[in-house]
Short mmCIF file of C-alpha atoms and ligand atoms in Angstrom, two decimals:
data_model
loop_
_atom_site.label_atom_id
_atom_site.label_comp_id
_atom_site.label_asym_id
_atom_site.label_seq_id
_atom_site.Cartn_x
_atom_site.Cartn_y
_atom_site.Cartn_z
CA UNK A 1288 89.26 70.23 104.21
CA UNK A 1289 91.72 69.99 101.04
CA UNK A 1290 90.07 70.30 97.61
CA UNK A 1291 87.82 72.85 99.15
CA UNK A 1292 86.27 74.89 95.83
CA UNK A 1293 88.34 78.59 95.00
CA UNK A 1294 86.08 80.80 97.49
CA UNK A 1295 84.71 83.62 95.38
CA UNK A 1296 85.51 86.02 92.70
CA UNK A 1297 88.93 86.55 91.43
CA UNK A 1298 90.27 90.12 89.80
CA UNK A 1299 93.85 89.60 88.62
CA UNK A 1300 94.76 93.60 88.28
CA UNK A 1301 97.72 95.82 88.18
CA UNK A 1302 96.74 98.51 90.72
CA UNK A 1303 95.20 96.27 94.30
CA UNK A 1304 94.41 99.60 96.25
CA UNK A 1305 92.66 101.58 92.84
CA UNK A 1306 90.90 98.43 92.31
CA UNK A 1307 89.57 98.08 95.81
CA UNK A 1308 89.21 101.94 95.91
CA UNK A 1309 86.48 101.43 92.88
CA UNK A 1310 84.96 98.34 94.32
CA UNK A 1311 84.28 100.54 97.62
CA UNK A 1312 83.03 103.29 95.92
CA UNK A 1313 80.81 101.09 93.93
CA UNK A 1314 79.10 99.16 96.86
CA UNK A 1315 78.83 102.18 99.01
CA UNK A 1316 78.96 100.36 102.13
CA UNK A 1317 76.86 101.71 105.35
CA UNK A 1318 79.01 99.51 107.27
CA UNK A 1319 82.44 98.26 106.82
CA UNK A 1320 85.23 96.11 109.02
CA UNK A 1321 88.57 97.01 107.83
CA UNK A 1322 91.90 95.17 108.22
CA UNK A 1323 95.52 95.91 109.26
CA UNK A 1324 98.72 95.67 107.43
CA UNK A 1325 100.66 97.13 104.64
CA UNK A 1326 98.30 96.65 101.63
CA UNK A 1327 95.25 97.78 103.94
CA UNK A 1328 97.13 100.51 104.30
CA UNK A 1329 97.48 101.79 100.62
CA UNK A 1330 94.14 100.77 99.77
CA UNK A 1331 92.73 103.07 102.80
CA UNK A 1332 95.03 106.03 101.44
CA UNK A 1333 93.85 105.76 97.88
CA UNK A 1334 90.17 105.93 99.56
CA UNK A 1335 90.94 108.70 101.64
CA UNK A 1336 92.80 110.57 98.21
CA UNK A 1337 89.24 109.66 96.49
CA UNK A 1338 87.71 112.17 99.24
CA UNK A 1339 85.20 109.89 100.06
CA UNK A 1340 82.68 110.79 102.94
CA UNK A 1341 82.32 108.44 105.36
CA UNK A 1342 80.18 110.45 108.18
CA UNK A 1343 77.71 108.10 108.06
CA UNK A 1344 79.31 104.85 107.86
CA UNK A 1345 79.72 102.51 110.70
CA UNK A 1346 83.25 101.63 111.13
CA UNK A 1347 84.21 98.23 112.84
CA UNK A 1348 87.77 96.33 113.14
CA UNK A 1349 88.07 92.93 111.61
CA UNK A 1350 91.29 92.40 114.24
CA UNK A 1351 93.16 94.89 116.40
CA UNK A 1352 96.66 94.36 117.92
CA UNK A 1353 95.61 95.32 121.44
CA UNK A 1354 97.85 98.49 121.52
CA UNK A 1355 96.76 102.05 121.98
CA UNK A 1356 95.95 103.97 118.89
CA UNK A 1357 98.63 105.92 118.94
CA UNK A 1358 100.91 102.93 119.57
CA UNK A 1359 102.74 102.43 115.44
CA UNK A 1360 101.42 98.61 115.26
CA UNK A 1361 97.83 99.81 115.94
CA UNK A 1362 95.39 99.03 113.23
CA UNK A 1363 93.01 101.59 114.40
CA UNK A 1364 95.72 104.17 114.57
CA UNK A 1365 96.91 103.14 110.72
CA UNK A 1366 93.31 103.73 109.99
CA UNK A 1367 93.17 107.03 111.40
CA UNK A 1368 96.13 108.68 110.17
CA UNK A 1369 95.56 107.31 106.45
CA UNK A 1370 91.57 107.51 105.81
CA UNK A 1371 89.22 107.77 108.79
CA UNK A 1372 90.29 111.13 110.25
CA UNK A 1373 90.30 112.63 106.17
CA UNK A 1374 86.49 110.84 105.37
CA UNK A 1375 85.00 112.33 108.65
CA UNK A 1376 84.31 108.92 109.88
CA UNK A 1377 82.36 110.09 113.17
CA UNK A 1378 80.49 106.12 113.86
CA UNK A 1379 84.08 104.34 114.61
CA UNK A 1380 83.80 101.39 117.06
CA UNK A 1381 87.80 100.71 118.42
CA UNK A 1382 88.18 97.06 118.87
CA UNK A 1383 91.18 98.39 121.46
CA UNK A 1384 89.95 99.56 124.82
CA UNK A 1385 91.41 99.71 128.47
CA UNK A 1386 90.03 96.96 129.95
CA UNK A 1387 92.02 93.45 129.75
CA UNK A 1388 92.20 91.66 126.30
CA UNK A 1389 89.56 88.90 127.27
CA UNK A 1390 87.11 91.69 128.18
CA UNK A 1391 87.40 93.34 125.06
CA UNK A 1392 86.74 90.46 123.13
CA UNK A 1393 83.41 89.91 124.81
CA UNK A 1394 82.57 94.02 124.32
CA UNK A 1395 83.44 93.28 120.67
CA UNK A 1396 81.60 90.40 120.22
CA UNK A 1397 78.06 91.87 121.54
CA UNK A 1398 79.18 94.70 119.56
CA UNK A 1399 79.27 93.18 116.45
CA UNK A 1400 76.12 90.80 117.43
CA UNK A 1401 73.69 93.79 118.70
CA UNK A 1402 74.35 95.37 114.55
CA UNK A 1403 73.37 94.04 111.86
CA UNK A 1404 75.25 92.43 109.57
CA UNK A 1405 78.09 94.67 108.41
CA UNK A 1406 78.14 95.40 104.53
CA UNK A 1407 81.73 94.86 103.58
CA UNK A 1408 84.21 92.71 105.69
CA UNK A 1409 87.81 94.08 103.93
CA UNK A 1410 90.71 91.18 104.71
CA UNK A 1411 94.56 90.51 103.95
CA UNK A 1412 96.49 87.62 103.23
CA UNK A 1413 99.66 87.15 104.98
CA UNK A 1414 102.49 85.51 103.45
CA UNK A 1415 101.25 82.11 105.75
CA UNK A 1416 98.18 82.55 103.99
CA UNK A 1417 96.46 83.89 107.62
CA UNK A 1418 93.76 86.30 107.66
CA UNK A 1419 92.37 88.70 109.45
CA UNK A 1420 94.54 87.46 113.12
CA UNK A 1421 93.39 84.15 112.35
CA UNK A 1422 96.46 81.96 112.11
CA UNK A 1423 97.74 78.55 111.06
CA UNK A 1424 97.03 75.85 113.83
CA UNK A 1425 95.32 79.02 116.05
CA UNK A 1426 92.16 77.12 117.94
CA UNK A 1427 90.39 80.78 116.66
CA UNK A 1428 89.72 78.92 113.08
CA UNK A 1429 87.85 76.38 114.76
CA UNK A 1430 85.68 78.76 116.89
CA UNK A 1431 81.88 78.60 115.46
CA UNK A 1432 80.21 80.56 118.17
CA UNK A 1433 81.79 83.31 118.79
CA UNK A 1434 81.85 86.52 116.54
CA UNK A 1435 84.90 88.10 118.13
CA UNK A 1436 87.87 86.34 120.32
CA UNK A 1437 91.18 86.85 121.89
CA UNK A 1438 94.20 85.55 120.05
CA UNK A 1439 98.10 85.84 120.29
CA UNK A 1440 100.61 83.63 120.06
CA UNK A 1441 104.40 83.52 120.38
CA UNK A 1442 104.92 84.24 117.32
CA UNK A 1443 103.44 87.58 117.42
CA UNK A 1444 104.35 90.61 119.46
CA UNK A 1445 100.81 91.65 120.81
CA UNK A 1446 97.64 90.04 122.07
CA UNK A 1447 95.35 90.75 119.52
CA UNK A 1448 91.33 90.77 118.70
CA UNK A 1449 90.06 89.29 115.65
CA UNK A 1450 86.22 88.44 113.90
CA UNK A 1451 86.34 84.53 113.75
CA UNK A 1452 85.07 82.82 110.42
CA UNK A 1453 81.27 83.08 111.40
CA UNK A 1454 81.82 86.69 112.00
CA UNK A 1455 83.39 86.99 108.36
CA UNK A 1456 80.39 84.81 107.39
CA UNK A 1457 78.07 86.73 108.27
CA UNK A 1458 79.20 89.91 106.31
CA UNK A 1459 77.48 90.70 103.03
CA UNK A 1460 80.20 91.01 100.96
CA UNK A 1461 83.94 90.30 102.03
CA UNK A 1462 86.56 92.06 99.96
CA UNK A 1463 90.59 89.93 100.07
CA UNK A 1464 93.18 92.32 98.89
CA UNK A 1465 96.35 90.32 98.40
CA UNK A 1466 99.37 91.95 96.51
CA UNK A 1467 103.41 90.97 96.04
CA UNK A 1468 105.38 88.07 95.14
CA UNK A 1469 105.23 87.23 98.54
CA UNK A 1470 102.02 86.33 98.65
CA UNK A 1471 101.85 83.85 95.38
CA UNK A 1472 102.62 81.13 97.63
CA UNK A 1473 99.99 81.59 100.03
CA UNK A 1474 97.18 82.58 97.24
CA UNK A 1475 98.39 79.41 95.37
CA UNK A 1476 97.37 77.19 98.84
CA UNK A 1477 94.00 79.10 98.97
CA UNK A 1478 93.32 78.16 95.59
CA UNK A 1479 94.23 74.52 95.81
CA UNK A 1480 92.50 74.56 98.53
CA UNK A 1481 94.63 73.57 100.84
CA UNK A 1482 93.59 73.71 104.51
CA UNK A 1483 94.83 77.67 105.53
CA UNK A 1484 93.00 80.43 107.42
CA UNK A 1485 92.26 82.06 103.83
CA UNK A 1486 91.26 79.38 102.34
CA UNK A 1487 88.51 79.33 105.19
CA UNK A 1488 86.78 82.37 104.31
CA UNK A 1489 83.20 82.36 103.38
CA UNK A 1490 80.22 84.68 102.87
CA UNK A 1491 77.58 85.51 100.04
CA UNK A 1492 80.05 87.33 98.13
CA UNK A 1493 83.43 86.84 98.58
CA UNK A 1494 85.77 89.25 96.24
CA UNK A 1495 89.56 88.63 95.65
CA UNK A 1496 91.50 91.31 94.36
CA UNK A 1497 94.82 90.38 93.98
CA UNK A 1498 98.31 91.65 91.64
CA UNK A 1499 99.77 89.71 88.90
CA UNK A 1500 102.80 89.52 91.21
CA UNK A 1501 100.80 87.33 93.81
CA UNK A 1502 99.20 85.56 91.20
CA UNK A 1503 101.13 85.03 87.78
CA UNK A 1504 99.45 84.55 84.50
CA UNK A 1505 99.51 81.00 83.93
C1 6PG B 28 96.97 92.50 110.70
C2 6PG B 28 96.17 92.33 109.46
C3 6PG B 28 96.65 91.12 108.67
C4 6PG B 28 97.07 91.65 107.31
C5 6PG B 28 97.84 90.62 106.52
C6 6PG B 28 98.40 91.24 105.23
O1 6PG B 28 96.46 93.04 111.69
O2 6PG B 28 98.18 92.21 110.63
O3 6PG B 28 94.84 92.35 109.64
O4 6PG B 28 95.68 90.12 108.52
O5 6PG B 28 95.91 92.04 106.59
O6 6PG B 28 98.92 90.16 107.33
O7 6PG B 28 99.28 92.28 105.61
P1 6PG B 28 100.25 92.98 104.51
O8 6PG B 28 99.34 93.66 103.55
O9 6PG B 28 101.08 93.95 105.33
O10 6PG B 28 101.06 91.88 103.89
#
């Protein structure tokens, strides 16, 4: 899979969550997945300080540790407290539910295959270049079937839910936020196309906003 073209559109900017803020505002999304993590979380803040409405979007979860909401590593609980509760978001669909992990992966998945194709799929980059909770050497980046599965590993704390590439595939538009030094290593692998989760991602429009810190002029 090396040698695998730069997938998508690049933005080299100073400001990751204003950026994505605009872009979001721009597209207007009816329907959006949105990610975990500490960039997510900015980005979501700036939205919710742009006093968007979001009472009639659809919300869905790219991945979910499977943790209540009110649990502090909960995606959909980050998502709460920083935009969802402050746009009115009323159409949320958890990914986190009682039943056991497997089970929720299958409610997900004919969740997310019953509605049409959501309008903007919003991802992170870890510093191992993983996205979404799809991680290096996990047997989720070779699912091709599935729209949703389980995932966890020893390596992280919590079982977790998480779209698999077809799921991110079939999105309209995916947005990549990727900020901090930390991350140059792992953008720099995506665009040499070396074999990671990120540099997996595909869809009609794939958008990469990223810092100069992550990516340095060259
Ligand atoms: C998760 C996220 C994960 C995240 C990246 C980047 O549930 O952990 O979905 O994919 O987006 O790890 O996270 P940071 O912005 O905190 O580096």
């Amino acid at each position: 899979m090396s040698g695998m073209a730069f997938p998508g559109e690049l933005a080299v900017v100073d400001d990751v969550a204003a950026a994505f803020c605009e872009l979001v505002v721009a597209s207007a999304p009816r329907s959006i997945a949105l990610s975990g993590g500490g960039t997510a979380r900015r980005c979501y803040e700036r939205l919710a300080a742009r006093g968007v409405d979001w009472s009639e979007v659809a919300v869905f979860f790219g991945d979910e540790r499977w943790v209540p909401p009110d649990h502090p590593d909960s995606n959909e609980g980050m998502a709460r407290r920083t935009l969802l509760d402050r746009a009115g978001a009323r159409r949320v669909h958890p990914m986190y539910g009682p039943e056991p992990v497997e089970r929720g992966a299958d409610r997900y998945d004919a969740l997310v295959r019953d509605e049409p194709p959501i309008d903007l799929v919003h991802l992170g980059l870890g510093a191992d270049a993983h996205t979404a909770s799809l991680f290096p050497g996990s047997p989720a980046l070779d699912e091709r079937d599935r729209f949703v599965v389980a995932t966890g590993d020893e390596l992280h704390r919590h079982p977790r839910l998480t779209f698999t590439f077809p799921a991110i595939e079939r999105s309209r538009l995916v947005v990549v936020t990727v900020g901090g030094a930390e991350k140059r290593d792992a953008l720099a692998r995506v665009r040499a196309g070396d074999d990671v989760p990120g540099a997996r991602i595909r869809a009609p429009r794939v958008f990469w906003i990223v810092d100069r810190d992550a990516y340095p002029a060259p």
